[in-house]
Amino acid sequence: MARPKNLRRIDTHPLIKGYTPIDFKKNKQHSLVIINLEEYEAIRLCDYESMSQEEASLVMGISRPTFTRIYAHARKKVAKAFTEGKGIVFEGGRVFLDSDWYYCKECEASFNNYLHIASPICTLCGSSNIDSCTE
Ligand SMILES: [Zn+2]
């Protein structure tokens, strides 16, 4: 199925928005490390699901070198947060959920609801006459 270029596939979103250290002081935005969703997914696949980097790159639909770079960035950010006592926020990233595809019955376009709108409309013609592609 065609999809916009440079988007990385993820299976799930983080269950939470992030973490703060136990003694975290409020209103200190500079004390946060931002981990984007493709970095989150890289850590989840390799360290939680115990996949090899080769397997994880296939799951995310990206090359092995690209995966290795994303994963290295993610690990570096986690290490920075742990070592420097910073909070972690999960946000951003060029990703789409593999389970969130729709088909427009009006213009026959396929599109991904990457903004996770509750009642999505066709991104091409604006029609709400759509079907979910999720089985
Ligand atoms: Zn349409």
Tab-separated table of N, CA, C and O and ligand atoms in Angstrom:
chain	number	residue	atom	x	y	z
A	1	MET	N	0.846	-1.195	0.000
A	1	MET	CA	0.000	0.000	0.000
A	1	MET	C	0.879	1.241	0.000
A	1	MET	O	1.846	1.320	0.752
A	2	ALA	N	0.567	2.195	-0.854
A	2	ALA	CA	1.367	3.417	-0.932
A	2	ALA	C	1.220	4.229	0.353
A	2	ALA	O	0.162	4.250	0.957
A	3	ARG	N	2.277	4.865	0.720
A	3	ARG	CA	2.230	5.725	1.897
A	3	ARG	C	3.189	6.881	1.668
A	3	ARG	O	4.085	6.786	0.846
A	4	PRO	N	3.003	7.970	2.403
A	4	PRO	CA	3.918	9.102	2.259
A	4	PRO	C	5.344	8.684	2.583
A	4	PRO	O	5.565	7.859	3.470
A	5	LYS	N	6.320	9.225	1.863
A	5	LYS	CA	7.706	8.866	2.106
A	5	LYS	C	8.207	9.444	3.422
A	5	LYS	O	7.712	10.442	3.912
A	6	ASN	N	9.203	8.789	3.954
A	6	ASN	CA	9.909	9.240	5.152
A	6	ASN	C	9.103	9.087	6.441
A	6	ASN	O	9.526	9.549	7.481
A	7	LEU	N	7.941	8.449	6.364
A	7	LEU	CA	7.226	8.148	7.595
A	7	LEU	C	7.662	6.769	8.064
A	7	LEU	O	7.864	5.875	7.262
A	8	ARG	N	7.814	6.613	9.374
A	8	ARG	CA	8.222	5.318	9.926
A	8	ARG	C	7.018	4.677	10.598
A	8	ARG	O	6.289	5.312	11.345
A	9	ARG	N	6.851	3.375	10.332
A	9	ARG	CA	5.714	2.640	10.866
A	9	ARG	C	5.955	2.304	12.343
A	9	ARG	O	7.025	1.845	12.715
A	10	ILE	N	4.944	2.545	13.153
A	10	ILE	CA	5.001	2.095	14.536
A	10	ILE	C	3.752	1.273	14.828
A	10	ILE	O	2.709	1.485	14.221
A	11	ASP	N	3.876	0.338	15.747
A	11	ASP	CA	2.746	-0.530	16.094
A	11	ASP	C	1.846	0.109	17.136
A	11	ASP	O	0.642	-0.043	17.096
A	12	THR	N	2.445	0.797	18.079
A	12	THR	CA	1.657	1.371	19.176
A	12	THR	C	2.237	2.712	19.590
A	12	THR	O	3.414	2.991	19.359
A	13	HIS	N	1.406	3.511	20.196
A	13	HIS	CA	1.870	4.736	20.827
A	13	HIS	C	2.317	4.407	22.248
A	13	HIS	O	1.859	3.430	22.824
A	14	PRO	N	3.176	5.252	22.839
A	14	PRO	CA	3.474	5.068	24.261
A	14	PRO	C	2.180	5.150	25.072
A	14	PRO	O	1.268	5.895	24.704
A	15	LEU	N	2.109	4.399	26.163
A	15	LEU	CA	0.912	4.405	27.006
A	15	LEU	C	0.814	5.682	27.823
A	15	LEU	O	-0.254	6.025	28.323
A	16	ILE	N	1.934	6.366	27.977
A	16	ILE	CA	1.991	7.578	28.794
A	16	ILE	C	2.690	8.673	28.009
A	16	ILE	O	3.305	8.414	26.976
A	17	LYS	N	2.592	9.923	28.493
A	17	LYS	CA	3.213	11.051	27.805
A	17	LYS	C	4.705	11.159	28.099
A	17	LYS	O	5.440	11.810	27.371
A	18	GLY	N	5.144	10.539	29.194
A	18	GLY	CA	6.555	10.602	29.530
A	18	GLY	C	6.804	10.244	30.979
A	18	GLY	O	5.931	9.672	31.640
A	19	TYR	N	8.005	10.562	31.436
A	19	TYR	CA	8.406	10.269	32.806
A	19	TYR	C	9.011	11.516	33.439
A	19	TYR	O	9.627	12.319	32.757
A	20	THR	N	8.872	11.628	34.755
A	20	THR	CA	9.619	12.654	35.481
A	20	THR	C	10.353	11.985	36.629
A	20	THR	O	9.844	11.025	37.227
A	21	PRO	N	11.544	12.487	36.955
A	21	PRO	CA	12.264	11.958	38.114
A	21	PRO	C	11.463	12.185	39.395
A	21	PRO	O	10.662	13.124	39.459
A	22	ILE	N	11.681	11.378	40.405
A	22	ILE	CA	10.929	11.480	41.660
A	22	ILE	C	11.030	12.880	42.264
A	22	ILE	O	10.054	13.421	42.734
A	23	ASP	N	12.213	13.469	42.209
A	23	ASP	CA	12.395	14.793	42.806
A	23	ASP	C	12.397	15.912	41.766
A	23	ASP	O	12.987	16.954	41.945
A	24	PHE	N	11.661	15.689	40.683
A	24	PHE	CA	11.615	16.645	39.582
A	24	PHE	C	10.967	17.960	40.025
A	24	PHE	O	9.926	17.963	40.652
A	25	LYS	N	11.618	19.078	39.682
A	25	LYS	CA	11.059	20.388	40.021
A	25	LYS	C	10.159	20.856	38.874
A	25	LYS	O	10.523	20.776	37.711
A	26	LYS	N	8.992	21.349	39.235
A	26	LYS	CA	8.007	21.767	38.230
A	26	LYS	C	8.486	22.967	37.427
A	26	LYS	O	9.304	23.752	37.878
A	27	ASN	N	7.906	23.103	36.238
A	27	ASN	CA	8.172	24.247	35.356
A	27	ASN	C	9.632	24.353	34.927
A	27	ASN	O	10.157	25.441	34.765
A	28	LYS	N	10.270	23.290	34.758
A	28	LYS	CA	11.644	23.302	34.260
A	28	LYS	C	11.675	22.586	32.916
A	28	LYS	O	12.108	21.450	32.812
A	29	GLN	N	11.231	23.264	31.895
A	29	GLN	CA	11.159	22.645	30.573
A	29	GLN	C	12.548	22.237	30.065
A	29	GLN	O	12.678	21.291	29.313
A	30	HIS	N	13.569	22.986	30.485
A	30	HIS	CA	14.907	22.643	30.028
A	30	HIS	C	15.400	21.344	30.655
A	30	HIS	O	16.442	20.836	30.285
A	31	SER	N	14.644	20.840	31.602
A	31	SER	CA	15.047	19.603	32.253
A	31	SER	C	14.362	18.386	31.650
A	31	SER	O	14.264	17.349	32.280
A	32	LEU	N	13.861	18.537	30.426
A	32	LEU	CA	13.197	17.425	29.766
A	32	LEU	C	13.992	16.972	28.540
A	32	LEU	O	14.599	17.782	27.852
A	33	VAL	N	13.979	15.689	28.302
A	33	VAL	CA	14.543	15.122	27.082
A	33	VAL	C	13.362	14.651	26.235
A	33	VAL	O	12.483	13.949	26.736
A	34	ILE	N	13.311	15.077	24.988
A	34	ILE	CA	12.207	14.675	24.108
A	34	ILE	C	12.634	13.473	23.276
A	34	ILE	O	13.631	13.507	22.557
A	35	ILE	N	11.885	12.400	23.419
A	35	ILE	CA	12.102	11.196	22.614
A	35	ILE	C	10.956	11.108	21.624
A	35	ILE	O	9.789	11.020	22.033
A	36	ASN	N	11.266	11.196	20.338
A	36	ASN	CA	10.169	11.154	19.367
A	36	ASN	C	9.672	9.717	19.190
A	36	ASN	O	10.275	8.759	19.686
A	37	LEU	N	8.561	9.582	18.503
A	37	LEU	CA	7.870	8.290	18.488
A	37	LEU	C	8.634	7.215	17.725
A	37	LEU	O	8.517	6.034	18.036
A	38	GLU	N	9.441	7.605	16.722
A	38	GLU	CA	10.220	6.572	16.043
A	38	GLU	C	11.364	6.082	16.947
A	38	GLU	O	11.724	4.916	16.915
A	39	GLU	N	11.889	6.976	17.786
A	39	GLU	CA	12.919	6.563	18.745
A	39	GLU	C	12.314	5.665	19.821
A	39	GLU	O	12.914	4.657	20.219
A	40	TYR	N	11.120	6.033	20.275
A	40	TYR	CA	10.410	5.197	21.243
A	40	TYR	C	10.201	3.794	20.665
A	40	TYR	O	10.461	2.788	21.336
A	41	GLU	N	9.747	3.748	19.410
A	41	GLU	CA	9.469	2.455	18.776
A	41	GLU	C	10.749	1.627	18.621
A	41	GLU	O	10.731	0.409	18.791
A	42	ALA	N	11.864	2.287	18.303
A	42	ALA	CA	13.135	1.569	18.141
A	42	ALA	C	13.539	0.886	19.453
A	42	ALA	O	13.937	-0.287	19.466
A	43	ILE	N	13.404	1.620	20.566
A	43	ILE	CA	13.739	1.031	21.871
A	43	ILE	C	12.761	-0.086	22.223
A	43	ILE	O	13.146	-1.150	22.702
A	44	ARG	N	11.481	0.158	21.927
A	44	ARG	CA	10.470	-0.864	22.249
A	44	ARG	C	10.748	-2.168	21.495
A	44	ARG	O	10.723	-3.252	22.084
A	45	LEU	N	11.057	-2.052	20.205
A	45	LEU	CA	11.268	-3.256	19.395
A	45	LEU	C	12.540	-4.005	19.814
A	45	LEU	O	12.523	-5.226	19.943
A	46	CYS	N	13.632	-3.275	20.003
A	46	CYS	CA	14.906	-3.935	20.327
A	46	CYS	C	14.995	-4.367	21.789
A	46	CYS	O	15.387	-5.492	22.078
A	47	ASP	N	14.644	-3.477	22.702
A	47	ASP	CA	14.896	-3.751	24.121
A	47	ASP	C	13.716	-4.387	24.836
A	47	ASP	O	13.910	-5.106	25.813
A	48	TYR	N	12.498	-4.154	24.367
A	48	TYR	CA	11.326	-4.757	25.004
A	48	TYR	C	10.912	-6.034	24.267
A	48	TYR	O	10.697	-7.069	24.886
A	49	GLU	N	10.830	-5.955	22.936
A	49	GLU	CA	10.432	-7.125	22.146
A	49	GLU	C	11.625	-8.023	21.800
A	49	GLU	O	11.453	-9.080	21.191
A	50	SER	N	12.825	-7.600	22.152
A	50	SER	CA	14.054	-8.381	21.933
A	50	SER	C	14.304	-8.718	20.466
A	50	SER	O	14.806	-9.787	20.142
A	51	MET	N	13.939	-7.806	19.567
A	51	MET	CA	14.230	-8.022	18.147
A	51	MET	C	15.666	-7.609	17.846
A	51	MET	O	16.240	-6.774	18.540
A	52	SER	N	16.219	-8.202	16.793
A	52	SER	CA	17.498	-7.714	16.286
A	52	SER	C	17.230	-6.392	15.566
A	52	SER	O	16.085	-6.083	15.219
A	53	GLN	N	18.291	-5.629	15.329
A	53	GLN	CA	18.102	-4.368	14.615
A	53	GLN	C	17.607	-4.629	13.196
A	53	GLN	O	16.837	-3.841	12.643
A	54	GLU	N	18.046	-5.743	12.616
A	54	GLU	CA	17.577	-6.118	11.273
A	54	GLU	C	16.062	-6.346	11.271
A	54	GLU	O	15.336	-5.809	10.428
A	55	GLU	N	15.577	-7.115	12.237
A	55	GLU	CA	14.141	-7.385	12.335
A	55	GLU	C	13.362	-6.096	12.586
A	55	GLU	O	12.326	-5.853	11.964
A	56	ALA	N	13.864	-5.292	13.505
A	56	ALA	CA	13.164	-4.056	13.866
A	56	ALA	C	13.096	-3.090	12.682
A	56	ALA	O	12.081	-2.420	12.474
A	57	SER	N	14.157	-3.038	11.886
A	57	SER	CA	14.153	-2.136	10.724
A	57	SER	C	13.087	-2.575	9.722
A	57	SER	O	12.425	-1.737	9.104
A	58	LEU	N	12.889	-3.885	9.580
A	58	LEU	CA	11.856	-4.390	8.677
A	58	LEU	C	10.462	-4.034	9.191
A	58	LEU	O	9.583	-3.631	8.426
A	59	VAL	N	10.270	-4.172	10.501
A	59	VAL	CA	8.971	-3.843	11.100
A	59	VAL	C	8.633	-2.374	10.877
A	59	VAL	O	7.491	-2.016	10.580
A	60	MET	N	9.647	-1.508	10.997
A	60	MET	CA	9.395	-0.066	10.855
A	60	MET	C	9.430	0.394	9.398
A	60	MET	O	9.138	1.561	9.116
A	61	GLY	N	9.781	-0.508	8.495
A	61	GLY	CA	9.783	-0.154	7.083
A	61	GLY	C	10.906	0.788	6.687
A	61	GLY	O	10.723	1.632	5.808
A	62	ILE	N	12.040	0.659	7.351
A	62	ILE	CA	13.184	1.536	7.068
A	62	ILE	C	14.441	0.689	6.884
A	62	ILE	O	14.456	-0.504	7.219
A	63	SER	N	15.499	1.311	6.351
A	63	SER	CA	16.739	0.574	6.137
A	63	SER	C	17.422	0.297	7.481
A	63	SER	O	17.186	0.987	8.474
A	64	ARG	N	18.275	-0.707	7.459
A	64	ARG	CA	19.024	-1.047	8.668
A	64	ARG	C	19.892	0.130	9.147
A	64	ARG	O	19.893	0.450	10.341
A	65	PRO	N	20.635	0.805	8.261
A	65	PRO	CA	21.440	1.959	8.730
A	65	PRO	C	20.586	3.069	9.336
A	65	PRO	O	20.970	3.674	10.335
A	66	THR	N	19.420	3.332	8.741
A	66	THR	CA	18.527	4.356	9.303
A	66	THR	C	18.045	3.930	10.674
A	66	THR	O	18.021	4.724	11.618
A	67	PHE	N	17.671	2.654	10.802
A	67	PHE	CA	17.230	2.166	12.105
A	67	PHE	C	18.342	2.311	13.142
A	67	PHE	O	18.103	2.778	14.261
A	68	THR	N	19.549	1.919	12.773
A	68	THR	CA	20.684	1.974	13.700
A	68	THR	C	20.903	3.409	14.196
A	68	THR	O	21.170	3.639	15.379
A	69	ARG	N	20.747	4.384	13.279
A	69	ARG	CA	20.918	5.787	13.660
A	69	ARG	C	19.815	6.237	14.627
A	69	ARG	O	20.094	6.866	15.653
A	70	ILE	N	18.558	5.885	14.332
A	70	ILE	CA	17.436	6.256	15.208
A	70	ILE	C	17.606	5.621	16.586
A	70	ILE	O	17.434	6.267	17.622
A	71	TYR	N	17.974	4.342	16.592
A	71	TYR	CA	18.136	3.601	17.848
A	71	TYR	C	19.262	4.197	18.699
A	71	TYR	O	19.125	4.366	19.912
A	72	ALA	N	20.374	4.561	18.039
A	72	ALA	CA	21.499	5.165	18.765
A	72	ALA	C	21.087	6.496	19.393
A	72	ALA	O	21.438	6.784	20.549
A	73	HIS	N	20.338	7.303	18.642
A	73	HIS	CA	19.842	8.580	19.189
A	73	HIS	C	18.957	8.335	20.400
A	73	HIS	O	19.054	9.034	21.405
A	74	ALA	N	18.075	7.358	20.286
A	74	ALA	CA	17.138	7.052	21.361
A	74	ALA	C	17.877	6.620	22.623
A	74	ALA	O	17.590	7.104	23.724
A	75	ARG	N	18.845	5.719	22.454
A	75	ARG	CA	19.606	5.236	23.619
A	75	ARG	C	20.380	6.366	24.266
A	75	ARG	O	20.496	6.449	25.499
A	76	LYS	N	20.946	7.251	23.435
A	76	LYS	CA	21.712	8.386	23.952
A	76	LYS	C	20.814	9.302	24.791
A	76	LYS	O	21.217	9.785	25.861
A	77	LYS	N	19.589	9.522	24.314
A	77	LYS	CA	18.656	10.389	25.037
A	77	LYS	C	18.248	9.772	26.374
A	77	LYS	O	18.149	10.473	27.380
A	78	VAL	N	17.990	8.467	26.376
A	78	VAL	CA	17.626	7.795	27.629
A	78	VAL	C	18.790	7.893	28.617
A	78	VAL	O	18.603	8.210	29.803
A	79	ALA	N	20.003	7.664	28.126
A	79	ALA	CA	21.188	7.740	28.990
A	79	ALA	C	21.360	9.153	29.541
A	79	ALA	O	21.721	9.341	30.709
A	80	LYS	N	21.088	10.156	28.705
A	80	LYS	CA	21.190	11.553	29.147
A	80	LYS	C	20.179	11.837	30.254
A	80	LYS	O	20.520	12.446	31.276
A	81	ALA	N	18.939	11.383	30.063
A	81	ALA	CA	17.894	11.600	31.063
A	81	ALA	C	18.263	10.920	32.385
A	81	ALA	O	18.164	11.525	33.452
A	82	PHE	N	18.715	9.675	32.318
A	82	PHE	CA	19.082	8.927	33.525
A	82	PHE	C	20.247	9.596	34.242
A	82	PHE	O	20.241	9.778	35.445
A	83	THR	N	21.277	9.955	33.471
A	83	THR	CA	22.509	10.455	34.060
A	83	THR	C	22.368	11.877	34.594
A	83	THR	O	22.912	12.206	35.657
A	84	GLU	N	21.617	12.711	33.862
A	84	GLU	CA	21.498	14.114	34.241
A	84	GLU	C	20.222	14.413	35.031
A	84	GLU	O	19.944	15.563	35.349
A	85	GLY	N	19.435	13.380	35.358
A	85	GLY	CA	18.233	13.568	36.161
A	85	GLY	C	17.141	14.337	35.452
A	85	GLY	O	16.404	15.103	36.063
A	86	LYS	N	17.028	14.140	34.140
A	86	LYS	CA	16.007	14.849	33.366
A	86	LYS	C	14.771	13.988	33.171
A	86	LYS	O	14.846	12.763	33.228
A	87	GLY	N	13.640	14.647	32.938
A	87	GLY	CA	12.419	13.944	32.596
A	87	GLY	C	12.456	13.541	31.134
A	87	GLY	O	13.274	14.022	30.359
A	88	ILE	N	11.551	12.659	30.744
A	88	ILE	CA	11.445	12.202	29.358
A	88	ILE	C	10.021	12.474	28.865
A	88	ILE	O	9.054	12.169	29.569
A	89	VAL	N	9.927	13.084	27.697
A	89	VAL	CA	8.623	13.309	27.072
A	89	VAL	C	8.614	12.598	25.727
A	89	VAL	O	9.581	12.691	24.968
A	90	PHE	N	7.520	11.887	25.452
A	90	PHE	CA	7.372	11.235	24.149
A	90	PHE	C	6.531	12.136	23.257
A	90	PHE	O	5.352	12.370	23.544
A	91	GLU	N	7.121	12.662	22.200
A	91	GLU	CA	6.321	13.462	21.264
A	91	GLU	C	7.060	13.643	19.951
A	91	GLU	O	8.276	13.541	19.886
A	92	GLY	N	6.288	13.908	18.912
A	92	GLY	CA	6.852	14.203	17.601
A	92	GLY	C	7.308	12.960	16.869
A	92	GLY	O	7.062	11.826	17.282
A	93	GLY	N	7.962	13.188	15.764
A	93	GLY	CA	8.433	12.078	14.954
A	93	GLY	C	7.585	11.921	13.708
A	93	GLY	O	6.414	12.281	13.674
A	94	ARG	N	8.230	11.412	12.664
A	94	ARG	CA	7.524	11.212	11.390
A	94	ARG	C	7.093	9.753	11.323
A	94	ARG	O	7.812	8.914	10.790
A	95	VAL	N	5.925	9.487	11.915
A	95	VAL	CA	5.475	8.104	12.049
A	95	VAL	C	4.027	7.958	11.595
A	95	VAL	O	3.288	8.930	11.490
A	96	PHE	N	3.643	6.745	11.318
A	96	PHE	CA	2.236	6.416	11.148
A	96	PHE	C	1.967	5.093	11.823
A	96	PHE	O	2.850	4.259	11.942
A	97	LEU	N	0.733	4.940	12.294
A	97	LEU	CA	0.332	3.684	12.905
A	97	LEU	C	-0.116	2.740	11.808
A	97	LEU	O	-0.957	3.094	10.992
A	98	ASP	N	0.469	1.555	11.784
A	98	ASP	CA	0.146	0.605	10.723
A	98	ASP	C	-1.324	0.200	10.747
A	98	ASP	O	-1.870	-0.202	9.738
A	99	SER	N	-1.959	0.342	11.878
A	99	SER	CA	-3.338	-0.133	12.019
A	99	SER	C	-4.360	0.971	11.755
A	99	SER	O	-5.532	0.772	11.988
A	100	ASP	N	-3.928	2.107	11.257
A	100	ASP	CA	-4.829	3.258	11.172
A	100	ASP	C	-5.063	3.720	9.730
A	100	ASP	O	-5.175	4.906	9.467
A	101	TRP	N	-5.149	2.776	8.788
A	101	TRP	CA	-5.375	3.113	7.386
A	101	TRP	C	-6.859	3.136	7.047
A	101	TRP	O	-7.638	2.345	7.561
A	102	TYR	N	-7.229	4.065	6.140
A	102	TYR	CA	-8.608	4.190	5.686
A	102	TYR	C	-8.652	4.225	4.160
A	102	TYR	O	-7.676	4.568	3.507
A	103	TYR	N	-9.829	3.867	3.635
A	103	TYR	CA	-10.070	3.883	2.195
A	103	TYR	C	-11.280	4.765	1.928
A	103	TYR	O	-12.311	4.618	2.583
A	104	CYS	N	-11.144	5.721	0.978
A	104	CYS	CA	-12.237	6.638	0.657
A	104	CYS	C	-13.101	6.023	-0.440
A	104	CYS	O	-12.605	5.689	-1.515
A	105	LYS	N	-14.414	5.882	-0.162
A	105	LYS	CA	-15.334	5.315	-1.150
A	105	LYS	C	-15.662	6.309	-2.247
A	105	LYS	O	-16.170	5.926	-3.293
A	106	GLU	N	-15.424	7.592	-2.023
A	106	GLU	CA	-15.737	8.625	-3.014
A	106	GLU	C	-14.627	8.735	-4.063
A	106	GLU	O	-14.881	8.669	-5.259
A	107	CYS	N	-13.387	8.933	-3.617
A	107	CYS	CA	-12.293	9.183	-4.577
A	107	CYS	C	-11.300	8.020	-4.636
A	107	CYS	O	-10.321	8.085	-5.368
A	108	GLU	N	-11.558	6.957	-3.857
A	108	GLU	CA	-10.741	5.741	-3.858
A	108	GLU	C	-9.315	5.955	-3.355
A	108	GLU	O	-8.420	5.175	-3.649
A	109	ALA	N	-9.100	7.019	-2.617
A	109	ALA	CA	-7.772	7.250	-2.030
A	109	ALA	C	-7.614	6.404	-0.769
A	109	ALA	O	-8.584	6.121	-0.066
A	110	SER	N	-6.383	5.973	-0.522
A	110	SER	CA	-6.048	5.341	0.747
A	110	SER	C	-5.253	6.349	1.556
A	110	SER	O	-4.393	7.045	1.016
A	111	PHE	N	-5.555	6.461	2.814
A	111	PHE	CA	-4.822	7.425	3.634
A	111	PHE	C	-4.700	6.916	5.056
A	111	PHE	O	-5.462	6.067	5.503
A	112	ASN	N	-3.698	7.435	5.751
A	112	ASN	CA	-3.455	7.057	7.136
A	112	ASN	C	-3.885	8.190	8.041
A	112	ASN	O	-3.584	9.354	7.777
A	113	ASN	N	-4.564	7.840	9.087
A	113	ASN	CA	-5.038	8.825	10.060
A	113	ASN	C	-3.917	9.090	11.067
A	113	ASN	O	-4.019	8.786	12.237
A	114	TYR	N	-2.816	9.683	10.563
A	114	TYR	CA	-1.640	9.829	11.419
A	114	TYR	C	-1.809	10.877	12.512
A	114	TYR	O	-1.008	10.925	13.440
A	115	LEU	N	-2.845	11.725	12.397
A	115	LEU	CA	-3.123	12.680	13.477
A	115	LEU	C	-4.056	12.068	14.520
A	115	LEU	O	-4.372	12.687	15.518
A	116	HIS	N	-4.513	10.826	14.251
A	116	HIS	CA	-5.346	10.075	15.190
A	116	HIS	C	-6.621	10.817	15.544
A	116	HIS	O	-7.010	10.918	16.698
A	117	ILE	N	-7.274	11.360	14.498
A	117	ILE	CA	-8.548	12.051	14.663
A	117	ILE	C	-9.625	10.998	14.923
A	117	ILE	O	-9.652	9.946	14.284
A	118	ALA	N	-10.535	11.295	15.856
A	118	ALA	CA	-11.558	10.317	16.245
A	118	ALA	C	-12.476	9.974	15.075
A	118	ALA	O	-12.821	8.813	14.883
A	119	SER	N	-12.905	10.954	14.309
A	119	SER	CA	-13.760	10.716	13.141
A	119	SER	C	-13.057	11.256	11.902
A	119	SER	O	-13.345	12.355	11.444
A	120	PRO	N	-12.113	10.490	11.346
A	120	PRO	CA	-11.313	10.996	10.231
A	120	PRO	C	-12.137	11.176	8.956
A	120	PRO	O	-13.168	10.516	8.770
A	121	ILE	N	-11.695	12.097	8.105
A	121	ILE	CA	-12.275	12.288	6.781
A	121	ILE	C	-11.159	12.089	5.765
A	121	ILE	O	-9.971	12.098	6.108
A	122	CYS	N	-11.551	11.886	4.503
A	122	CYS	CA	-10.568	11.671	3.446
A	122	CYS	C	-9.634	12.878	3.358
A	122	CYS	O	-10.084	14.023	3.294
A	123	THR	N	-8.335	12.600	3.357
A	123	THR	CA	-7.367	13.696	3.309
A	123	THR	C	-7.281	14.299	1.912
A	123	THR	O	-6.751	15.390	1.748
A	124	LEU	N	-7.828	13.593	0.909
A	124	LEU	CA	-7.762	14.105	-0.463
A	124	LEU	C	-9.012	14.911	-0.825
A	124	LEU	O	-8.924	16.049	-1.281
A	125	CYS	N	-10.226	14.336	-0.597
A	125	CYS	CA	-11.460	15.009	-1.036
A	125	CYS	C	-12.319	15.498	0.126
A	125	CYS	O	-13.311	16.191	-0.091
A	126	GLY	N	-11.980	15.129	1.350
A	126	GLY	CA	-12.736	15.618	2.503
A	126	GLY	C	-13.994	14.819	2.815
A	126	GLY	O	-14.736	15.160	3.730
A	127	SER	N	-14.235	13.749	2.072
A	127	SER	CA	-15.442	12.943	2.295
A	127	SER	C	-15.344	12.170	3.614
A	127	SER	O	-14.271	11.755	4.033
A	128	SER	N	-16.506	11.970	4.234
A	128	SER	CA	-16.540	11.127	5.433
A	128	SER	C	-17.041	9.720	5.077
A	128	SER	O	-17.223	8.883	5.946
A	129	ASN	N	-17.249	9.472	3.783
A	129	ASN	CA	-17.696	8.163	3.301
A	129	ASN	C	-16.480	7.261	3.138
A	129	ASN	O	-16.009	6.998	2.029
A	130	ILE	N	-15.948	6.789	4.265
A	130	ILE	CA	-14.694	6.040	4.270
A	130	ILE	C	-14.852	4.726	5.019
A	130	ILE	O	-15.778	4.561	5.812
A	131	ASP	N	-13.943	3.807	4.745
A	131	ASP	CA	-13.889	2.532	5.446
A	131	ASP	C	-12.523	2.382	6.099
A	131	ASP	O	-11.517	2.790	5.523
A	132	SER	N	-12.499	1.777	7.258
A	132	SER	CA	-11.223	1.440	7.880
A	132	SER	C	-10.635	0.241	7.154
A	132	SER	O	-11.349	-0.696	6.810
A	133	CYS	N	-9.333	0.253	6.894
A	133	CYS	CA	-8.671	-0.892	6.265
A	133	CYS	C	-8.261	-1.922	7.297
A	133	CYS	O	-7.802	-2.995	6.960
A	134	THR	N	-8.427	-1.606	8.567
A	134	THR	CA	-8.039	-2.518	9.631
A	134	THR	C	-9.001	-3.698	9.680
A	134	THR	O	-10.210	-3.507	9.674
A	135	GLU	N	-8.439	-4.881	9.687
A	135	GLU	CA	-9.287	-6.095	9.735
A	135	GLU	C	-9.806	-6.321	11.124
A	135	GLU	O	-9.157	-6.049	12.084
B	1	ZN	ZN	-11.719	10.953	-0.906
